[in-house]
Amino acid sequence: MNRATLVRKSLFRKKVRAILLILSIAIAFFIFGALGAFYKAFNSGVEVAAADRLVTVNKINFTVTMPLAYQARVAQVEGVRNVSHASWFGGYYQEPQNFVQTFAVDPETYLIAYDELTLPPEQREAFLTDRTCLAAGRALANQYGWSLGDRIPLLSNIWQQQDGSSAWDFTICAIFDADDDAVPTNYAIFHYDYFNETLAFNRDQLGWLIVSTTDPALNAEVSQAIDALFANSPAETETTTEAAFTQAFLEQIGNIGLILTSVIGAAFATILMIVGTTMVLAVDERTKEIAVMKTLGFTAPSIFAMTLGEVFLLSLLGGLIGLGLAWTLVSLAAESLAGFIPGLGISLDIALIALALMVGLALLTGLLPAMRAMNVQISTALGKL
Amino acid sequence: MTEDLRQDTLYQLDHVSKSYTRGKERVDIFTDLTMQIGRGEFIAIMGPSGSGKTTILNLLGGIDRPSAGEIAFKGQRIDNLGQGKLATWRAHNVGFIFQFYNLMPTLTAIENVELPLLLLKMSGKERRRRAETALDIVGIADRAGHKPRQLSGGQQQRVAIARAIVADPAVLMCDEPTGDLDRESANSVLETLQLLNTELGKTIVMVTHDPAAASFAKKELHLDKGRFVEREALA
Ligand SMILES: Nc1ncnc2c1ncn2[C@@H]1O[C@H](COP(=O)(O)OP(=O)(O)OP(=O)(O)O)[C@@H](O)[C@H]1O
Ligand SMILES: [Mg+2]
């Protein structure tokens, strides 16, 4: 037996209580790990947004389209280097649950705007010239096992062709990578023209403009100039930086950051109170034993350390179990969600924050009981020796 | 006072006072108590409830400090040691035996006995070996793996005695060690204490209400109104 045994045995003196405490801590850390991983994956778009890229959307809402002619007009604005556009296709492959993020784009300008995307020269050429080409990102191609030359029909849950069909046929003629792992490649792009010509309704409309400026310092000026151009027209615009656009896109899904912080905060506030009070009670109910230990010669600092150690053990056990569960769930989900949310995983920084939380939790809930334990008076606690 | 620091003096108390303040009122338990306790003594302290028996054990055992006066143990003063030093001094020099055994409920008998050894420098193996020996001495080695609640009162008190002697202290402080036991168990615990005194030379200070228990001691002290009255044991 050693002091560690002592700490462990006193934590598990009431097994059910210890297990419930560990479970409640594990749940909080599970929530933290799982939600944190999703949040991080969602936000990776914001982190990789280029500084000189602006996005122009319809002022009403980014899901409302605007005239195709806007592209040419924005290209005239001073300080604009390149203008591309994209439209949301909302595709799926074979089954509706096989969601494929697909955009109808203006190929040439799109590859200029997103110069972080890399593809071999002959594939680039094929993509630019072949109207029915689908350029798939590496992550997406891997997910469905697509390779060059495959004929892929994609169905849209938004659009319809003139013949009433909602299926478009494509050939994979290019598979693109990115020069940075953080840049998602979980989507596909194809010719806007091919899409526009076959549409049953809403032709000659685009989803949003991707504007590259000649200098990030001009961003504010250019944004204002673009929006001024279409002021008082039926389709007014709102131009923001790509980072802000991605953020706004996320906020459309819900203010994820706030929700996550609230949920995690509530979970931690709850366990803070539960663990805190339980530990105080646990120490109070064994003041006599602590007094005996002191009588035997255990000093106040060593009683303090052992009590705090007990709360650390509790916090680490619960925290690591919770994080382990989150890791398991996220790893399982990452596979099936690879196309939708790339880069889903418990990253090192999430794990480190979790570890810091475990330490913080242990300190916050452990200091009070440890002080109470340390200050137990032998003669009062034992009454009779 | 030098003549009192003879080789066979374990404790030397000089003009020791102890008082408690209860609200505004000051209660004197002892005033100006001077006495010695020799090595190898087995003293029974008797006296009415509230007379200060536990208080004197606490002073001798280094749990409490006197309000005035000096207490020396083996010629070294202990009344002026700080809390931390006093704790370490207790771990090395005193064994405690309580009326209600006060074993750790989560630990087995042998782990309870090992507990005080965590405060001394020795290997885990050595701790285990010493604890086994101590359990052997008090005749309860066969229950080493039992938790306190699986043991009778008498058996628990034996484990507590093993815990008290395992660090090989010079003196044992016993506060009504048989107060919770039936006659038979009490006698066998007292015989064990007697054995520790005669065979291992442990100095024992035992508080008791029971004259039969006191008769196992070599000397009886009666405490009344802050004064000790000595009476050589008849047994
Ligand atoms: N921490 C304390 N604060 C105030 N008064 C105390 C304290 N400890 C003991 N006393 C008082 O000192 C007196 C002696 O107490 P002590 O416990 O030494 O008596 P005792 O002889 O052991 O009695 P008993 O036979 O009931 O155990 C009592 O009047 C008690 O109320
Ligand atoms: Mg008493």
XYZ file of C-alpha atoms and ligand atoms in Angstrom:
652
model
C 0.000 0.000 0.000
C 1.122 3.559 -0.686
C -0.428 7.028 -0.679
C -1.858 6.538 -4.160
C -3.692 3.437 -2.902
C -5.023 5.503 -0.040
C -6.299 8.193 -2.409
C -7.921 5.643 -4.709
C -9.549 3.737 -1.854
C -10.969 6.822 -0.293
C -12.406 7.978 -3.618
C -14.119 4.617 -4.066
C -15.212 4.230 -0.441
C -18.779 4.604 -1.733
C -18.644 2.902 -5.104
C -22.011 4.011 -6.425
C -21.362 7.612 -5.496
C -17.911 7.568 -7.106
C -19.231 5.959 -10.277
C -22.089 8.456 -10.573
C -19.670 11.334 -10.106
C -17.317 9.937 -12.715
C -20.242 9.438 -15.094
C -21.487 12.991 -14.660
C -18.015 14.338 -15.333
C -17.637 11.965 -18.283
C -20.895 13.242 -19.788
C -19.745 16.849 -19.551
C -16.440 16.017 -21.220
C -18.188 13.891 -23.820
C -20.354 16.890 -24.694
C -17.315 19.115 -24.764
C -15.271 16.761 -26.958
C -18.027 15.921 -29.422
C -19.435 19.437 -29.828
C -15.948 20.919 -29.853
C -14.942 18.625 -32.709
C -17.992 19.597 -34.760
C -17.523 23.276 -34.019
C -13.894 23.109 -35.024
C -14.698 21.298 -38.260
C -17.444 23.811 -39.143
C -15.176 26.706 -38.429
C -12.223 25.470 -40.442
C -13.705 27.325 -43.448
C -13.332 30.607 -41.608
C -9.716 29.878 -40.814
C -8.703 29.138 -44.407
C -10.605 32.024 -45.979
C -8.297 34.087 -48.124
C -7.768 37.662 -47.038
C -8.321 39.199 -50.467
C -11.526 37.298 -51.301
C -14.886 39.019 -51.029
C -18.238 37.369 -51.379
C -21.230 39.220 -52.771
C -24.648 37.822 -51.965
C -28.220 38.967 -52.345
C -28.984 41.398 -49.537
C -32.198 39.548 -48.670
C -30.429 36.310 -47.900
C -27.529 34.392 -49.308
C -29.896 31.711 -50.630
C -31.651 34.222 -52.908
C -30.127 34.447 -56.389
C -29.212 37.502 -58.469
C -28.801 38.262 -62.182
C -25.919 36.701 -64.078
C -25.101 40.103 -65.556
C -23.786 41.205 -62.163
C -20.536 39.339 -62.830
C -19.579 41.590 -65.731
C -20.621 44.747 -63.906
C -18.617 43.942 -60.789
C -15.594 43.195 -62.969
C -15.583 46.890 -63.909
C -15.248 48.066 -60.309
C -11.915 49.603 -59.466
C -9.653 47.387 -57.385
C -11.267 44.144 -58.586
C -8.818 41.601 -59.965
C -11.129 38.689 -60.688
C -14.848 37.935 -60.426
C -16.240 34.430 -60.354
C -19.597 33.072 -59.337
C -21.117 29.924 -57.944
C -24.591 28.488 -57.484
C -25.743 25.927 -55.008
C -26.733 22.691 -56.739
C -27.740 20.705 -53.640
C -26.822 17.362 -55.135
C -26.944 13.829 -53.984
C -25.574 10.621 -55.416
C -28.019 7.713 -55.934
C -29.684 8.045 -52.517
C -30.795 11.295 -50.846
C -28.637 10.524 -47.829
C -25.540 10.465 -50.089
C -25.244 14.212 -49.930
C -22.728 15.741 -52.335
C -21.861 19.395 -51.906
C -21.912 20.579 -55.512
C -21.618 24.032 -57.044
C -22.256 25.219 -60.569
C -19.398 27.614 -61.254
C -17.737 29.736 -63.885
C -14.717 27.416 -64.350
C -11.959 29.714 -65.513
C -12.515 32.507 -62.999
C -13.280 30.015 -60.234
C -9.851 28.385 -60.495
C -8.289 31.846 -60.415
C -10.282 32.797 -57.309
C -9.456 29.551 -55.528
C -5.829 29.291 -56.502
C -5.199 27.055 -53.473
C -6.865 24.229 -55.420
C -4.357 22.179 -57.368
C -4.874 19.799 -60.286
C -2.640 18.436 -63.052
C -2.495 20.618 -66.224
C -4.259 18.068 -68.447
C -7.127 17.723 -65.934
C -7.382 21.494 -65.609
C -7.627 21.686 -69.380
C -10.266 18.952 -69.467
C -12.322 20.711 -66.816
C -12.191 24.041 -68.635
C -13.235 22.577 -71.985
C -15.595 19.698 -71.197
C -19.062 21.043 -70.390
C -20.281 17.908 -68.645
C -17.157 17.528 -66.590
C -17.454 17.183 -62.842
C -14.314 18.259 -60.985
C -14.427 16.398 -57.693
C -12.382 17.196 -54.615
C -10.025 14.485 -53.391
C -11.956 13.887 -50.145
C -15.237 13.522 -51.992
C -13.778 11.222 -54.666
C -12.268 9.034 -51.967
C -15.544 8.900 -50.084
C -17.476 7.473 -53.032
C -14.563 5.704 -54.706
C -14.772 7.848 -57.829
C -11.930 7.934 -60.319
C -11.216 9.738 -63.575
C -13.548 8.780 -66.378
C -16.395 7.607 -64.128
C -19.840 8.594 -65.293
C -21.716 10.036 -62.334
C -25.334 11.107 -62.339
C -26.122 13.636 -59.606
C -29.605 14.513 -58.499
C -30.603 17.933 -57.311
C -33.108 18.447 -54.548
C -33.586 22.067 -55.642
C -33.462 22.270 -59.405
C -35.268 20.626 -62.289
C -34.434 20.232 -65.965
C -36.869 21.226 -68.662
C -37.794 17.576 -69.209
C -38.862 17.317 -65.576
C -35.885 15.255 -64.534
C -33.744 16.374 -61.631
C -30.738 14.262 -62.623
C -27.701 15.669 -64.354
C -25.085 13.363 -65.934
C -21.434 14.089 -65.408
C -18.074 12.563 -66.187
C -15.274 12.863 -63.671
C -12.555 14.559 -65.671
C -10.629 16.184 -62.863
C -9.862 15.478 -59.237
C -8.508 18.450 -57.335
C -6.364 18.674 -54.232
C -5.494 21.607 -52.042
C -2.079 22.939 -51.135
C -3.102 22.998 -47.473
C -4.746 20.170 -45.524
C -7.086 22.626 -43.838
C -8.662 23.580 -47.177
C -11.658 21.315 -47.702
C -11.819 19.138 -50.827
C -15.120 17.558 -49.930
C -17.139 19.098 -52.753
C -17.491 19.080 -56.520
C -17.794 21.805 -59.144
C -19.084 21.828 -62.707
C -19.852 24.225 -65.562
C -22.489 26.811 -64.842
C -23.372 26.888 -68.552
C -24.294 23.207 -68.600
C -26.515 23.795 -65.581
C -28.049 27.074 -66.756
C -29.045 25.835 -70.210
C -30.900 22.837 -68.942
C -32.739 24.568 -66.089
C -36.510 24.552 -66.092
C -36.734 27.798 -64.129
C -34.645 30.599 -62.655
C -32.252 30.800 -65.582
C -29.481 33.372 -65.904
C -29.272 33.744 -62.175
C -26.256 33.151 -60.002
C -25.921 32.261 -56.345
C -23.081 34.480 -55.222
C -20.068 36.293 -56.574
C -16.513 35.579 -55.499
C -14.528 38.783 -55.899
C -10.743 38.928 -55.626
C -9.310 42.347 -54.960
C -5.952 43.608 -56.101
C -5.019 44.292 -52.470
C -6.683 43.223 -49.189
C -6.348 46.844 -48.047
C -8.945 47.781 -50.665
C -11.519 45.262 -49.389
C -13.709 47.779 -47.565
C -13.682 50.256 -50.427
C -14.433 47.609 -53.052
C -17.252 46.138 -50.964
C -18.919 49.514 -50.687
C -18.477 50.222 -54.386
C -20.083 46.894 -55.347
C -23.055 47.307 -53.046
C -23.516 50.916 -54.220
C -23.667 49.661 -57.795
C -26.830 47.670 -57.124
C -28.446 49.912 -54.541
C -32.158 50.480 -55.200
C -32.242 47.663 -57.755
C -34.578 44.648 -57.378
C -31.592 42.590 -56.290
C -29.497 44.611 -53.853
C -26.269 43.030 -52.708
C -24.222 42.659 -49.628
C -20.505 42.184 -49.947
C -18.357 40.887 -47.128
C -15.057 39.148 -46.730
C -15.102 35.421 -47.286
C -14.354 34.820 -43.604
C -17.392 36.870 -42.619
C -19.485 35.107 -45.256
C -18.499 31.677 -43.964
C -19.315 32.852 -40.480
C -22.698 34.133 -41.647
C -23.300 30.816 -43.388
C -22.653 29.059 -40.090
C -24.901 31.454 -38.230
C -27.649 30.560 -40.666
C -27.482 27.048 -39.273
C -27.779 28.599 -35.847
C -25.420 30.618 -33.767
C -23.408 27.508 -33.216
C -20.721 29.124 -31.146
C -23.213 30.557 -28.680
C -25.253 27.368 -28.485
C -22.137 25.280 -27.967
C -20.761 27.589 -25.323
C -24.097 27.612 -23.508
C -24.518 23.853 -23.608
C -20.951 23.182 -22.533
C -21.120 25.962 -19.952
C -24.337 24.580 -18.478
C -22.895 21.069 -18.363
C -19.802 22.281 -16.571
C -21.649 24.566 -14.169
C -23.792 21.579 -13.224
C -20.932 19.195 -12.576
C -19.036 21.927 -10.789
C -21.859 22.166 -8.282
C -22.478 18.431 -8.088
C -18.833 17.487 -7.664
C -18.123 20.436 -5.369
C -20.909 19.731 -2.910
C -20.430 15.990 -3.024
C -16.747 16.324 -2.236
C -17.414 18.695 0.653
C -19.952 16.215 2.029
C -17.573 13.329 1.426
C -14.867 15.068 3.429
C -17.243 16.135 6.187
C -18.481 12.609 6.693
C -14.986 11.385 7.355
C -13.603 14.122 9.591
C -13.049 11.466 12.222
C -10.855 9.424 9.903
C -8.931 12.514 8.913
C -8.429 13.314 12.592
C -7.079 9.798 13.114
C -4.665 10.205 10.213
C -3.490 13.470 11.689
C -3.048 11.806 15.061
C -0.890 9.145 13.431
C 1.350 11.935 12.154
C 0.035 12.893 8.713
C 0.678 16.627 8.409
C -1.916 19.175 7.324
C -0.216 19.735 3.929
C -0.161 16.014 3.200
C -3.864 15.698 4.109
C -4.517 18.648 1.795
C -2.541 17.028 -1.011
C -4.249 13.663 -0.647
C -7.739 15.187 -0.645
C -6.930 17.310 -3.667
C -5.370 14.251 -5.279
C -8.635 12.425 -4.805
C -10.542 15.137 -6.680
C -7.869 15.162 -9.400
C -8.212 11.414 -9.801
C -11.987 11.813 -10.033
C -11.763 14.616 -12.558
C -9.162 12.874 -14.720
C -11.024 9.554 -14.691
C -14.305 11.188 -15.670
C -12.684 13.550 -18.136
C -10.643 10.914 -19.926
C -13.580 8.515 -20.136
C -15.761 11.293 -21.561
C -13.114 12.379 -24.015
C -12.536 8.758 -25.029
C -16.251 8.325 -25.721
C -16.306 11.561 -27.704
C -13.293 10.393 -29.680
C -15.002 7.078 -30.468
C -18.200 8.768 -31.583
C -16.432 11.435 -33.605
C -14.205 8.878 -35.320
C -17.235 6.823 -36.280
C -19.119 9.900 -37.451
C -16.103 11.298 -39.301
C -16.198 8.406 -41.724
C -19.829 8.743 -42.682
C -19.765 12.556 -42.594
C -16.457 12.972 -44.447
C -18.265 14.433 -47.445
C -20.313 16.882 -45.453
C -17.943 17.894 -42.655
C -14.297 17.355 -43.565
C -11.598 17.319 -40.927
C -13.938 16.090 -38.191
C -11.902 14.784 -35.263
C -10.714 15.435 -31.724
C -7.751 17.626 -32.514
C -4.801 18.147 -30.204
C -6.013 21.576 -29.162
C -9.423 20.202 -28.142
C -7.692 17.494 -26.103
C -5.427 20.072 -24.472
C -8.329 22.364 -23.617
C -10.144 19.350 -22.157
C -7.097 18.533 -20.061
C -6.953 22.112 -18.835
C -10.657 21.869 -17.977
C -10.010 18.692 -15.989
C -7.324 20.431 -13.993
C -9.522 23.504 -13.557
C -12.467 21.394 -12.472
C -10.317 19.521 -9.965
C -8.947 22.740 -8.513
C -12.317 24.475 -8.329
C -14.085 21.537 -6.727
C -11.128 20.249 -4.740
C -9.668 23.269 -3.007
C -12.548 23.805 -0.588
C -12.835 20.186 0.577
C -9.045 19.925 0.729
C -8.874 22.989 2.979
C -11.639 21.642 5.173
C -9.811 18.338 5.450
C -6.548 20.063 6.222
C -8.118 22.153 8.973
C -9.775 19.285 10.830
C -8.933 19.644 14.525
C -7.953 16.370 16.119
C -9.433 16.989 19.552
C -12.741 18.379 18.298
C -13.181 15.731 15.612
C -12.343 12.824 17.850
C -14.057 14.188 20.936
C -12.708 11.404 22.975
C -9.272 10.309 21.968
C 16.004 19.995 37.115
C 19.023 18.143 35.705
C 18.712 15.289 38.142
C 15.266 14.573 36.709
C 16.688 13.977 33.237
C 17.981 10.610 34.242
C 18.355 7.893 31.678
C 15.128 6.236 32.813
C 12.971 9.344 32.566
C 10.799 9.337 29.434
C 8.633 12.372 30.123
C 9.436 15.357 32.250
C 6.573 17.806 32.864
C 7.473 21.106 34.517
C 4.841 23.541 35.776
C 2.433 22.547 33.061
C -0.862 24.388 32.855
C -3.701 23.818 30.484
C -6.767 25.968 30.254
C -9.538 26.381 27.744
C -11.535 29.506 27.109
C -15.222 28.865 26.797
C -16.662 32.126 25.606
C -15.422 34.685 28.103
C -14.841 32.155 30.801
C -11.452 30.562 31.310
C -11.466 26.971 32.502
C -8.277 25.667 34.092
C -7.824 21.932 33.685
C -4.321 21.801 35.163
C -2.316 24.452 36.900
C 1.346 23.982 37.673
C 1.588 20.242 37.107
C 5.063 18.789 37.565
C 5.655 15.074 37.122
C 7.802 12.443 35.442
C 7.018 9.301 33.583
C 9.770 6.734 33.522
C 10.675 4.372 30.716
C 8.862 1.075 30.892
C 6.055 2.322 33.075
C 2.484 1.140 32.637
C 0.304 3.832 34.126
C -3.467 3.743 34.466
C -5.072 7.160 34.790
C -8.454 7.191 36.464
C -10.715 9.998 37.455
C -14.155 11.488 37.067
C -15.487 12.517 33.706
C -14.260 15.931 32.702
C -11.308 15.802 35.075
C -8.833 16.166 32.190
C -7.720 12.601 31.461
C -7.965 12.960 27.709
C -6.378 16.373 27.972
C -3.245 14.974 29.639
C -3.031 12.197 27.031
C -3.261 14.833 24.306
C -0.451 16.811 25.909
C 1.772 13.758 26.339
C 0.951 12.499 22.852
C 1.817 15.815 21.192
C -1.702 16.422 19.916
C -2.188 19.485 22.044
C 0.220 21.971 23.584
C 0.207 23.264 27.149
C -0.915 26.810 27.940
C 2.212 27.205 30.069
C 5.102 25.079 31.300
C 7.430 22.635 29.581
C 7.074 19.048 28.422
C 10.241 17.168 27.540
C 10.409 13.753 25.915
C 13.740 11.946 26.204
C 15.217 15.266 27.284
C 13.917 17.141 24.204
C 11.179 19.706 24.576
C 8.044 18.970 22.588
C 5.804 21.752 23.921
C 7.385 24.317 21.618
C 7.314 22.301 18.391
C 5.201 23.564 15.471
C 2.245 21.562 14.113
C 4.249 19.940 11.327
C 7.202 18.962 13.520
C 4.850 17.695 16.192
C 3.076 15.499 13.620
C 6.382 13.983 12.556
C 7.390 13.545 16.185
C 4.129 11.654 16.836
C 4.705 9.406 13.839
C 8.090 8.353 15.231
C 7.491 8.225 18.964
C 3.877 7.625 19.947
C 1.285 4.945 19.272
C -2.374 5.779 19.836
C -5.149 3.411 20.827
C -8.716 4.726 20.931
C -11.887 3.557 22.633
C -13.687 3.096 19.317
C -10.651 1.610 17.482
C -10.865 4.248 14.717
C -9.646 2.002 11.929
C -9.997 3.188 8.338
C -13.122 1.408 7.051
C -11.871 1.297 3.444
C -8.617 -0.440 4.307
C -7.989 -4.051 5.240
C -6.503 -4.930 8.631
C -2.966 -5.122 7.305
C -3.352 -1.898 5.307
C -4.548 -0.174 8.469
C -1.432 -1.368 10.224
C 0.757 -0.182 7.340
C -0.754 3.296 7.467
C 1.643 4.895 10.013
C 4.606 3.415 8.135
C 3.786 5.622 5.134
C 5.257 8.405 7.227
C 8.601 6.660 7.706
C 11.207 6.042 5.048
C 10.987 2.417 3.981
C 10.139 0.269 0.971
C 6.687 -1.149 0.340
C 8.042 -4.629 1.002
C 9.479 -3.571 4.334
C 6.170 -1.946 5.291
C 4.267 -5.126 4.505
C 6.757 -7.260 6.430
C 6.589 -5.017 9.488
C 2.798 -4.906 9.413
C 2.675 -8.704 9.263
C 4.961 -8.908 12.286
C 2.826 -6.434 14.236
C -0.345 -8.381 13.437
C 1.458 -11.522 14.541
C 2.423 -9.986 17.877
C -1.188 -9.110 18.707
C -2.324 -12.527 17.484
C -4.536 -11.527 14.575
C -2.363 -12.356 11.567
C -5.077 -14.669 10.236
C -7.400 -11.691 9.683
C -4.912 -9.576 7.737
C -7.148 -9.308 4.673
C -10.367 -8.470 6.542
C -12.006 -5.059 6.509
C -12.787 -3.581 9.965
C -16.519 -4.231 9.626
C -15.779 -7.933 9.173
C -14.073 -8.011 12.569
C -15.420 -8.077 16.130
C -14.729 -5.194 18.496
C -11.959 -7.117 20.240
C -10.379 -8.038 16.929
C -10.573 -4.452 15.703
C -8.866 -3.264 18.867
C -6.065 -5.790 18.273
C -5.581 -4.410 14.782
C -5.533 -0.922 16.312
C -2.843 -2.050 18.773
C -0.835 -3.484 15.896
C -1.162 -0.127 14.148
C -0.002 1.636 17.310
C 3.154 -0.455 17.694
C 4.139 -0.996 14.070
C 6.410 2.064 13.896
C 8.093 0.869 17.097
C 7.244 3.924 19.229
C 8.550 4.256 22.777
C 5.170 5.035 24.271
C 1.529 4.047 23.783
C -1.349 6.406 24.616
C -4.554 4.490 25.262
C -7.828 6.305 25.934
C -10.283 3.813 27.433
C -9.056 1.029 25.158
C -11.494 -1.461 26.644
C -14.415 0.921 27.116
C -16.336 -0.638 24.259
C -15.483 -4.283 24.880
C -17.001 -7.129 26.876
C -15.062 -8.462 29.838
C -13.451 -11.326 27.984
C -12.258 -9.278 25.006
C -11.216 -6.513 27.371
C -9.054 -8.855 29.393
C -7.362 -10.266 26.353
C -6.642 -6.760 25.008
C -5.265 -5.775 28.416
C -3.095 -8.885 28.530
C -1.705 -7.900 25.157
C -0.904 -4.420 26.455
C 0.741 -5.960 29.503
C 2.817 -8.166 27.230
C 3.903 -5.169 25.145
C 4.953 -3.474 28.358
C 6.868 -6.347 29.932
C 8.295 -8.073 26.842
C 8.840 -5.164 24.440
C 9.418 -2.494 27.062
C 6.741 -0.139 25.743
C 5.801 2.652 28.104
C 2.026 2.754 28.336
C -0.286 5.495 29.557
C -3.846 4.235 29.719
C -6.960 6.155 30.668
C -9.735 3.994 32.046
C -12.881 4.140 34.137
C -12.697 0.504 34.954
C -10.783 -0.518 38.122
C -10.407 -4.038 36.754
C -8.680 -2.640 33.677
C -6.536 -0.363 35.805
C -5.334 -3.372 37.782
C -3.374 -4.539 34.735
C -1.165 -1.467 35.053
C 1.899 -1.206 37.270
C 0.774 2.107 38.663
C -2.539 3.925 39.084
C -2.879 7.671 39.071
C -6.099 9.281 40.202
C -6.804 12.625 38.658
C -8.980 15.002 40.579
C -9.258 18.775 40.404
C -6.061 19.060 38.398
C -3.962 16.955 40.786
C -2.629 13.410 40.518
C -2.841 11.082 43.464
C -0.600 8.080 43.095
C -1.507 4.618 44.296
C 0.651 1.554 43.713
C -1.403 -1.101 42.004
C -2.416 -4.005 44.159
C -2.202 -6.505 41.329
N -11.115 21.839 22.980
C -11.704 22.145 24.157
N -12.240 23.369 24.327
C -12.820 23.698 25.499
N -12.922 22.864 26.531
C -12.419 21.629 26.439
C -11.774 21.193 25.222
N -11.357 19.916 25.399
C -11.718 19.581 26.628
N -12.353 20.585 27.258
C -12.853 20.576 28.627
O -11.799 20.183 29.447
C -12.276 19.341 30.473
C -11.503 18.072 30.527
O -11.799 17.346 29.339
P -11.234 15.878 29.061
O -11.733 15.437 27.745
O -9.772 15.883 29.263
O -11.924 15.053 30.227
P -11.868 13.496 30.507
O -11.303 13.338 31.852
O -11.202 12.819 29.401
O -13.406 13.125 30.530
P -14.120 11.778 30.054
O -13.908 10.783 31.148
O -15.549 12.159 29.932
O -13.488 11.388 28.784
C -13.756 19.148 30.236
O -14.463 20.035 31.094
C -13.928 19.535 28.810
O -15.209 20.082 28.612
Mg -11.702 11.437 27.904
